[in-house]
mmCIF file of C-alpha atoms in Angstrom:
data_model
loop_
_atom_site.group_PDB
_atom_site.id
_atom_site.type_symbol
_atom_site.label_atom_id
_atom_site.label_comp_id
_atom_site.label_asym_id
_atom_site.label_seq_id
_atom_site.Cartn_x
_atom_site.Cartn_y
_atom_site.Cartn_z
ATOM 1 C CA MET A 181 -147.518 -107.109 165.598
ATOM 2 C CA ILE A 182 -144.349 -105.867 163.915
ATOM 3 C CA GLU A 183 -144.418 -108.841 161.564
ATOM 4 C CA THR A 184 -148.036 -108.126 160.735
ATOM 5 C CA ARG A 185 -147.322 -104.517 159.779
ATOM 6 C CA ALA A 186 -144.385 -105.547 157.648
ATOM 7 C CA GLN A 187 -146.556 -108.129 156.012
ATOM 8 C CA VAL A 188 -149.218 -105.528 155.268
ATOM 9 C CA GLU A 189 -146.697 -103.137 153.783
ATOM 10 C CA GLN A 190 -145.303 -105.915 151.670
ATOM 11 C CA ASP A 191 -148.771 -106.763 150.445
ATOM 12 C CA GLU A 192 -149.475 -103.128 149.625
ATOM 13 C CA GLU A 193 -146.231 -102.898 147.684
ATOM 14 C CA ASN A 194 -147.090 -106.047 145.820
ATOM 15 C CA GLY A 195 -150.572 -104.657 145.116
ATOM 16 C CA ARG A 196 -149.176 -101.395 143.782
ATOM 17 C CA ARG A 197 -146.719 -103.284 141.626
ATOM 18 C CA LEU A 198 -149.483 -105.525 140.310
ATOM 19 C CA LEU A 199 -151.721 -102.512 139.667
ATOM 20 C CA ALA A 200 -148.937 -100.792 137.745
ATOM 21 C CA GLU A 201 -148.417 -103.918 135.678
ATOM 22 C CA LEU A 202 -152.131 -104.145 135.009
ATOM 23 C CA LYS A 203 -152.262 -100.489 133.959
ATOM 24 C CA GLU A 204 -149.285 -100.987 131.702
ATOM 25 C CA LYS A 205 -150.915 -104.067 130.223
ATOM 26 C CA GLU A 206 -154.175 -102.162 129.844
ATOM 27 C CA SER A 207 -152.336 -99.363 128.046
ATOM 28 C CA SER A 208 -150.677 -101.892 125.764
ATOM 29 C CA LEU A 209 -154.001 -103.571 125.044
ATOM 30 C CA CYS A 210 -155.646 -100.206 124.330
ATOM 31 C CA LYS A 211 -152.847 -99.389 121.920
ATOM 32 C CA GLN A 212 -153.263 -102.769 120.236
ATOM 33 C CA LEU A 213 -157.015 -102.158 120.070
ATOM 34 C CA LEU A 214 -156.458 -98.819 118.344
ATOM 35 C CA GLU A 215 -154.095 -100.466 115.891
ATOM 36 C CA LEU A 216 -156.644 -103.204 115.256
ATOM 37 C CA ASN A 217 -159.344 -100.576 114.694
ATOM 38 C CA GLU A 218 -157.120 -98.763 112.210
ATOM 39 C CA GLU A 219 -156.295 -102.031 110.503
ATOM 40 C CA GLU A 220 -159.981 -102.928 110.360
ATOM 41 C CA LYS A 221 -160.764 -99.515 108.890
ATOM 42 C CA SER A 222 -158.015 -99.987 106.296
ATOM 43 C CA LEU A 223 -159.313 -103.451 105.460
ATOM 44 C CA LEU A 224 -162.833 -102.078 105.061
ATOM 45 C CA ASN A 225 -161.533 -99.389 102.695
ATOM 46 C CA GLN A 226 -159.592 -101.980 100.717
ATOM 47 C CA THR A 227 -162.665 -104.206 100.604
ATOM 48 C CA GLU A 228 -164.747 -101.299 99.307
ATOM 49 C CA GLU A 229 -162.151 -100.524 96.623
ATOM 50 C CA LEU A 230 -161.993 -104.182 95.652
ATOM 51 C CA GLU A 231 -165.782 -104.307 95.396
ATOM 52 C CA LYS A 232 -165.736 -101.224 93.147
ATOM 53 C CA LEU A 233 -162.982 -102.776 91.054
ATOM 54 C CA GLU A 234 -164.930 -106.027 90.853
ATOM 55 C CA GLN A 235 -168.028 -104.147 89.689
ATOM 56 C CA LYS A 236 -165.970 -102.246 87.083
ATOM 57 C CA VAL A 237 -164.498 -105.514 85.816
ATOM 58 C CA LYS A 238 -168.012 -106.942 85.539
ATOM 59 C CA ASP A 239 -169.238 -103.833 83.677
ATOM 60 C CA ASP A 240 -166.224 -103.874 81.340
ATOM 61 C CA TYR A 241 -166.725 -107.580 80.708
ATOM 62 C CA SER A 242 -170.380 -107.038 79.891
ATOM 63 C CA GLN A 243 -169.558 -104.135 77.558
ATOM 64 C CA ASN A 244 -166.701 -105.991 75.867
ATOM 65 C CA TYR A 245 -168.865 -109.078 75.481
ATOM 66 C CA CYS A 246 -171.554 -107.028 73.727
ATOM 67 C CA SER A 247 -168.933 -105.377 71.510
ATOM 68 C CA LEU A 248 -167.376 -108.749 70.699
ATOM 69 C CA ARG A 249 -170.786 -110.142 69.849
ATOM 70 C CA ASP A 250 -171.489 -107.197 67.508
ATOM 71 C CA ILE A 251 -168.050 -107.525 65.898
ATOM 72 C CA HIS A 252 -168.580 -111.251 65.395
ATOM 73 C CA SER A 253 -171.958 -110.547 63.812
ATOM 74 C CA ASP A 254 -170.421 -107.917 61.503
ATOM 75 C CA MET A 255 -167.576 -110.282 60.576
ATOM 76 C CA THR A 256 -170.066 -113.013 59.738
ATOM 77 C CA SER A 257 -172.044 -110.605 57.562
ATOM 78 C CA LEU A 258 -168.890 -109.355 55.819
ATOM 79 C CA THR A 259 -167.706 -112.921 55.259
ATOM 80 C CA LEU A 260 -170.999 -113.779 53.575
ATOM 81 C CA LYS A 261 -170.839 -110.632 51.432
ATOM 82 C CA GLU A 262 -167.224 -111.365 50.510
ATOM 83 C CA ALA A 263 -168.117 -114.926 49.560
ATOM 84 C CA ASN A 264 -170.976 -113.647 47.405
ATOM 85 C CA PHE A 265 -168.759 -111.000 45.780
ATOM 86 C CA ASN A 266 -165.998 -113.557 45.177
ATOM 87 C CA GLY A 267 -168.573 -115.786 43.546
ATOM 88 C CA ILE A 268 -169.594 -112.948 41.220
ATOM 89 C CA ILE A 269 -165.956 -112.204 40.373
ATOM 90 C CA SER A 270 -165.225 -115.885 39.756
ATOM 91 C CA SER A 271 -168.254 -116.190 37.505
ATOM 92 C CA SER A 272 -167.273 -113.015 35.627
ATOM 93 C CA ARG A 273 -163.705 -114.261 35.188
ATOM 94 C CA ASP A 274 -164.949 -117.573 33.838
ATOM 95 C CA HIS A 275 -167.195 -115.698 31.440
ATOM 96 C CA LEU A 276 -164.319 -113.416 30.499
ATOM 97 C CA GLU A 277 -162.000 -116.359 29.848
ATOM 98 C CA VAL A 278 -164.556 -117.912 27.520
ATOM 99 C CA LEU A 279 -165.054 -114.632 25.686
ATOM 100 C CA THR A 280 -161.318 -114.008 25.393
ATOM 101 C CA LYS A 281 -160.882 -117.310 23.578
ATOM 102 C CA THR A 282 -163.775 -116.774 21.198
ATOM 103 C CA ASN A 283 -163.411 -115.381 17.675
ATOM 104 C CA VAL A 284 -166.935 -114.082 17.218
ATOM 105 C CA LEU A 285 -166.571 -110.585 18.661
ATOM 106 C CA ASN A 286 -169.255 -109.071 16.489
ATOM 107 C CA LYS A 287 -171.776 -111.658 17.629
ATOM 108 C CA THR A 288 -170.652 -111.615 21.230
ATOM 109 C CA PHE A 289 -170.969 -107.833 21.416
ATOM 110 C CA TYR A 290 -173.586 -106.926 18.859
ATOM 111 C CA ILE A 291 -173.773 -103.147 18.556
ATOM 112 C CA ASN A 292 -176.608 -101.676 16.539
ATOM 113 C CA VAL A 293 -178.288 -98.341 15.768
ATOM 114 C CA ASP A 294 -182.024 -98.622 15.107
ATOM 115 C CA GLU A 295 -184.298 -96.539 12.888
ATOM 116 C CA LYS A 296 -184.712 -94.019 15.725
ATOM 117 C CA ASP A 297 -180.932 -93.486 15.908
ATOM 118 C CA ILE A 298 -180.780 -95.181 19.311
ATOM 119 C CA GLY A 299 -177.640 -97.172 20.019
ATOM 120 C CA SER A 300 -177.671 -100.551 21.742
ATOM 121 C CA ILE A 301 -175.291 -103.358 22.658
ATOM 122 C CA ASN A 302 -176.662 -106.895 22.676
ATOM 123 C CA GLY A 303 -180.157 -105.414 22.538
ATOM 124 C CA LEU A 304 -179.584 -103.214 25.597
ATOM 125 C CA ARG A 305 -180.134 -99.542 24.841
ATOM 126 C CA LEU A 306 -178.414 -96.440 26.161
ATOM 127 C CA VAL A 307 -181.209 -93.941 25.754
ATOM 128 C CA ARG A 308 -182.896 -91.145 27.708
ATOM 129 C CA LEU A 309 -185.917 -90.053 25.704
ATOM 130 C CA SER A 310 -189.349 -89.330 27.157
ATOM 131 C CA ASN A 311 -191.088 -91.315 24.424
ATOM 132 C CA GLU A 312 -188.912 -94.401 24.937
ATOM 133 C CA ASN A 313 -189.794 -97.044 27.504
ATOM 134 C CA THR A 314 -186.438 -97.704 29.162
ATOM 135 C CA THR A 315 -185.421 -98.858 32.645
ATOM 136 C CA ILE A 316 -182.509 -98.383 35.001
ATOM 137 C CA ALA A 317 -181.807 -102.107 34.788
ATOM 138 C CA GLU A 318 -181.469 -101.918 31.002
ATOM 139 C CA SER A 319 -179.087 -98.951 31.231
ATOM 140 C CA ASN A 320 -176.947 -100.642 33.906
ATOM 141 C CA ALA A 321 -176.820 -103.879 31.916
ATOM 142 C CA ALA A 322 -175.821 -101.958 28.769
ATOM 143 C CA TRP A 323 -172.926 -100.311 30.601
ATOM 144 C CA GLY A 324 -171.925 -103.715 31.935
ATOM 145 C CA GLN A 325 -171.690 -105.018 28.365
ATOM 146 C CA CYS A 326 -169.679 -101.956 27.288
ATOM 147 C CA VAL A 327 -167.184 -102.419 30.129
ATOM 148 C CA LEU A 328 -166.845 -106.136 29.419
ATOM 149 C CA CYS A 329 -166.414 -105.530 25.683
ATOM 150 C CA LEU A 330 -163.681 -102.913 26.101
ATOM 151 C CA HIS A 331 -161.959 -105.064 28.738
ATOM 152 C CA VAL A 332 -161.889 -108.007 26.311
ATOM 153 C CA LEU A 333 -160.509 -105.789 23.537
ATOM 154 C CA PHE A 334 -157.647 -104.585 25.743
ATOM 155 C CA ASN A 335 -156.805 -108.190 26.655
ATOM 156 C CA LEU A 336 -157.025 -109.518 23.101
ATOM 157 C CA ASN A 337 -154.636 -106.844 21.857
ATOM 158 C CA GLN A 338 -152.395 -107.256 24.912
ATOM 159 C CA ILE A 339 -152.384 -103.545 25.647
ATOM 160 C CA LYS A 340 -152.816 -101.706 28.929
ATOM 161 C CA ALA A 341 -155.668 -99.424 29.923
ATOM 162 C CA THR A 342 -153.464 -97.552 32.432
ATOM 163 C CA PRO A 343 -154.304 -95.276 34.257
ATOM 164 C CA TYR A 344 -157.745 -96.857 33.993
ATOM 165 C CA GLU A 345 -158.866 -100.286 35.099
ATOM 166 C CA LEU A 346 -162.104 -101.804 33.866
ATOM 167 C CA ILE A 347 -163.862 -104.134 36.298
ATOM 168 C CA PRO A 348 -166.689 -105.957 34.491
ATOM 169 C CA VAL A 349 -169.242 -107.278 36.984
ATOM 170 C CA GLY A 350 -172.400 -107.360 34.889
ATOM 171 C CA ALA A 351 -174.874 -104.597 35.684
ATOM 172 C CA PHE A 352 -172.688 -103.506 38.614
ATOM 173 C CA SER A 353 -169.486 -102.839 36.692
ATOM 174 C CA THR A 354 -166.988 -100.219 37.837
ATOM 175 C CA ILE A 355 -164.043 -98.293 36.461
ATOM 176 C CA VAL A 356 -160.969 -97.247 38.448
ATOM 177 C CA TYR A 357 -158.723 -94.288 37.724
ATOM 178 C CA THR A 358 -155.277 -94.124 39.370
ATOM 179 C CA ASP A 359 -153.554 -90.740 39.409
ATOM 180 C CA ASP A 360 -149.811 -90.049 39.291
ATOM 181 C CA ALA A 361 -149.611 -90.226 43.093
ATOM 182 C CA GLY A 362 -151.088 -93.735 43.077
ATOM 183 C CA VAL A 363 -154.442 -92.632 44.520
ATOM 184 C CA LYS A 364 -157.299 -94.758 43.184
ATOM 185 C CA ASP A 365 -160.702 -93.307 42.321
ATOM 186 C CA VAL A 366 -163.349 -96.037 41.977
ATOM 187 C CA LYS A 367 -166.521 -95.077 40.127
ATOM 188 C CA ASN A 368 -169.663 -97.118 39.531
ATOM 189 C CA LEU A 369 -170.973 -97.327 35.975
ATOM 190 C CA HIS A 370 -174.449 -98.039 37.256
ATOM 191 C CA GLN A 371 -177.141 -95.973 38.909
ATOM 192 C CA ASN A 372 -180.031 -96.388 41.314
ATOM 193 C CA SER A 373 -182.596 -93.901 40.023
ATOM 194 C CA PHE A 374 -183.313 -91.544 37.155
ATOM 195 C CA ALA A 375 -183.271 -88.288 39.116
ATOM 196 C CA ILE A 376 -183.306 -84.960 37.321
ATOM 197 C CA TYR A 377 -179.931 -84.028 38.752
ATOM 198 C CA ARG A 378 -177.455 -86.874 38.698
ATOM 199 C CA SER A 379 -174.571 -87.188 41.064
ATOM 200 C CA SER A 380 -171.201 -86.154 39.710
ATOM 201 C CA SER A 381 -169.879 -89.648 40.525
ATOM 202 C CA TYR A 382 -171.904 -91.288 37.741
ATOM 203 C CA ASP A 383 -170.970 -88.548 35.281
ATOM 204 C CA THR A 384 -167.308 -88.976 36.224
ATOM 205 C CA ALA A 385 -167.593 -92.726 35.587
ATOM 206 C CA ILE A 386 -168.943 -92.067 32.084
ATOM 207 C CA GLY A 387 -166.100 -89.612 31.465
ATOM 208 C CA TYR A 388 -163.590 -92.224 32.622
ATOM 209 C CA PHE A 389 -165.069 -94.763 30.196
ATOM 210 C CA LEU A 390 -164.873 -92.337 27.264
ATOM 211 C CA ASN A 391 -161.239 -91.566 28.050
ATOM 212 C CA CYS A 392 -160.497 -95.273 28.499
ATOM 213 C CA LEU A 393 -162.012 -95.878 25.056
ATOM 214 C CA ARG A 394 -159.784 -93.138 23.651
ATOM 215 C CA LYS A 395 -156.843 -94.779 25.471
ATOM 216 C CA PHE A 396 -157.588 -97.988 23.549
ATOM 217 C CA ASP A 397 -157.378 -96.080 20.264
ATOM 218 C CA THR A 398 -154.028 -94.544 21.263
ATOM 219 C CA GLU A 399 -152.480 -97.837 22.414
ATOM 220 C CA PHE A 400 -153.896 -99.835 19.501
ATOM 221 C CA ARG A 401 -152.262 -97.442 17.014
ATOM 222 C CA THR A 402 -148.838 -98.133 18.549
ATOM 223 C CA LYS A 403 -149.165 -101.647 17.117
ATOM 224 C CA VAL A 404 -151.240 -101.157 13.986
ATOM 225 C CA LYS A 405 -151.014 -98.362 11.424
ATOM 226 C CA VAL A 406 -154.438 -96.889 10.656
ATOM 227 C CA PRO A 407 -155.711 -94.047 8.401
ATOM 228 C CA ASN A 408 -156.457 -90.602 9.867
ATOM 229 C CA ASN A 409 -154.389 -91.639 12.875
ATOM 230 C CA THR A 410 -157.498 -93.072 14.576
ATOM 231 C CA ILE A 411 -159.674 -96.164 14.396
ATOM 232 C CA PHE A 412 -162.772 -94.271 15.501
ATOM 233 C CA PRO A 413 -165.349 -92.674 13.201
ATOM 234 C CA ASN A 414 -166.198 -90.138 15.928
ATOM 235 C CA THR A 415 -163.818 -87.963 17.947
ATOM 236 C CA ILE A 416 -163.592 -88.235 21.739
ATOM 237 C CA TYR A 417 -162.217 -85.338 23.759
ATOM 238 C CA LYS A 418 -162.281 -85.562 27.565
ATOM 239 C CA ASP A 419 -165.916 -86.344 28.508
ATOM 240 C CA LYS A 420 -167.341 -85.228 25.151
ATOM 241 C CA ILE A 421 -167.729 -86.735 21.718
ATOM 242 C CA ALA A 422 -168.231 -85.180 18.282
ATOM 243 C CA GLU A 423 -169.771 -86.759 15.210
ATOM 244 C CA GLY A 424 -167.145 -87.551 12.591
ATOM 245 C CA PHE A 425 -163.400 -87.039 12.517
ATOM 246 C CA VAL A 426 -162.266 -83.749 14.101
ATOM 247 C CA PRO A 427 -158.686 -82.786 13.182
ATOM 248 C CA ASP A 428 -158.649 -79.842 15.614
ATOM 249 C CA VAL A 429 -160.482 -80.281 18.927
ATOM 250 C CA ASN A 430 -160.057 -76.564 19.664
ATOM 251 C CA ASN A 431 -162.104 -75.576 16.631
ATOM 252 C CA GLN A 432 -165.010 -73.522 17.996
ATOM 253 C CA SER A 433 -167.358 -74.658 15.232
ATOM 254 C CA VAL A 434 -167.227 -78.306 16.336
ATOM 255 C CA ILE A 435 -170.445 -79.555 17.933
ATOM 256 C CA TRP A 436 -169.662 -81.630 21.004
ATOM 257 C CA TYR A 437 -172.049 -83.975 22.791
ATOM 258 C CA SER A 438 -171.408 -84.410 26.499
ATOM 259 C CA GLY A 439 -171.433 -87.836 28.101
ATOM 260 C CA LYS A 440 -172.688 -86.306 31.347
ATOM 261 C CA ILE A 441 -176.307 -86.816 32.327
ATOM 262 C CA SER A 442 -176.448 -83.850 34.711
ATOM 263 C CA LEU A 443 -177.825 -80.685 33.101
ATOM 264 C CA ASN A 444 -177.790 -82.368 29.699
ATOM 265 C CA LYS A 445 -180.667 -82.672 27.267
ATOM 266 C CA HIS A 446 -181.926 -86.205 26.814
ATOM 267 C CA GLU A 447 -181.592 -86.056 23.047
ATOM 268 C CA ARG A 448 -177.976 -84.878 23.186
ATOM 269 C CA TRP A 449 -176.997 -87.511 25.761
ATOM 270 C CA THR A 450 -178.677 -90.247 23.714
ATOM 271 C CA LYS A 451 -176.722 -89.129 20.649
ATOM 272 C CA ALA A 452 -173.467 -89.066 22.637
ATOM 273 C CA MET A 453 -174.085 -92.676 23.639
ATOM 274 C CA ARG A 454 -174.859 -93.652 20.044
ATOM 275 C CA LEU A 455 -171.583 -92.112 18.848
ATOM 276 C CA MET A 456 -169.701 -93.820 21.679
ATOM 277 C CA LEU A 457 -171.186 -97.218 20.784
ATOM 278 C CA LEU A 458 -170.218 -96.722 17.145
ATOM 279 C CA ASN A 459 -166.643 -96.091 18.270
ATOM 280 C CA LEU A 460 -166.757 -99.245 20.381
ATOM 281 C CA LYS A 461 -168.033 -101.140 17.346
ATOM 282 C CA ALA A 462 -165.121 -99.746 15.310
ATOM 283 C CA ALA A 463 -162.723 -100.990 17.994
ATOM 284 C CA ILE A 464 -164.257 -104.469 17.680
ATOM 285 C CA LEU A 465 -163.842 -104.399 13.897
ATOM 286 C CA ALA A 466 -160.235 -103.154 14.117
ATOM 287 C CA THR A 467 -159.386 -105.914 16.588
ATOM 288 C CA ALA A 468 -161.047 -108.590 14.451
ATOM 289 C CA ILE A 469 -159.031 -107.464 11.403
ATOM 290 C CA ALA A 470 -155.759 -107.213 13.339
ATOM 291 C CA LYS A 471 -156.231 -110.652 14.891
ATOM 292 C CA GLY A 472 -157.669 -112.279 11.790
ATOM 293 C CA ILE A 473 -160.865 -113.334 13.499
#
C-alpha cells in the first residue's frame, strides 16, 4: 500500500513535470508562430512592393520604348533630309566650281533692264508691279542668281565678304551675318507668299545683300584703283540705294529707294532692285576687266 502511494505520487510528479514541459514547448511554439506570422506579413509586404516595382519597370519600359521608337523615326527623317540637303550643297558646289573656272561672266549672269525699266538676271525679274505677271518662284530664283553671282565675284577676286557669308542654294539661297561677338544671324533670301506686310526677316536679308554688295566694292578697291572711289553707278547706304553717284549720303536732297518690301511702294521697290542689279552688273564688268576675261 505504501509502495502504491509512493508510486502514485511519483507519477503525479512526472505528470506535472511533463505538463510543464508541454506548456513551455507550447509557449515556444506560439512564439515561433507569431514570428512566422510577422515574417509572412513582411514577405507579403515585400512581395507587394516588388510587384509595384515590377509594374513600374514595365510601364517605364513601355514609355521608353515608345520614346525610342519616336526618336529613331525622327533620326531617320533627319538623316534623309540631311542627305537631300547635302546633295543640294554638293550639286551647288559643283556648279559653283564650273562657274568659277569660266571666263564668260556676262553670259553666265546676264543682267538686263527692259523697256519698262524692270531689272532681271538671266531672264528672272525682280519686280512688284500690279500690271506685271510675276511669281514667287521667279523672285526666289532671281535672288538665287544674285547670291550665286556675288559669291562667284568674291571668289574670283579672292576677297572676303566678312562679316557676311553668301550661301547659294538656288531658289533657297541664304545670307549669314556674324556680329562682333561671333553670333550668327541666318536670313533666307526667299519667300513663301506675297503678303501685304512682309516679315522683317526677308527685309533684313535684302538689307544684308545690299551691304554685302557694298562690301564687295570696298574690298575690290583695295586691290584695284577706280574713279570716284567706287565701281558702282548707284550709291548704296545701309538698306537703301540712290540713283547715281552720291558724294554725301547725309545730303537731305538725295532720293533713296529702300530695299525693304514692307510698307514700300511697289514702284519704288522695283526701282531699288533695278539699281541694285545695275551695280551687280558693274561688279561683273569690273571683275572681267581686272581679271582680263
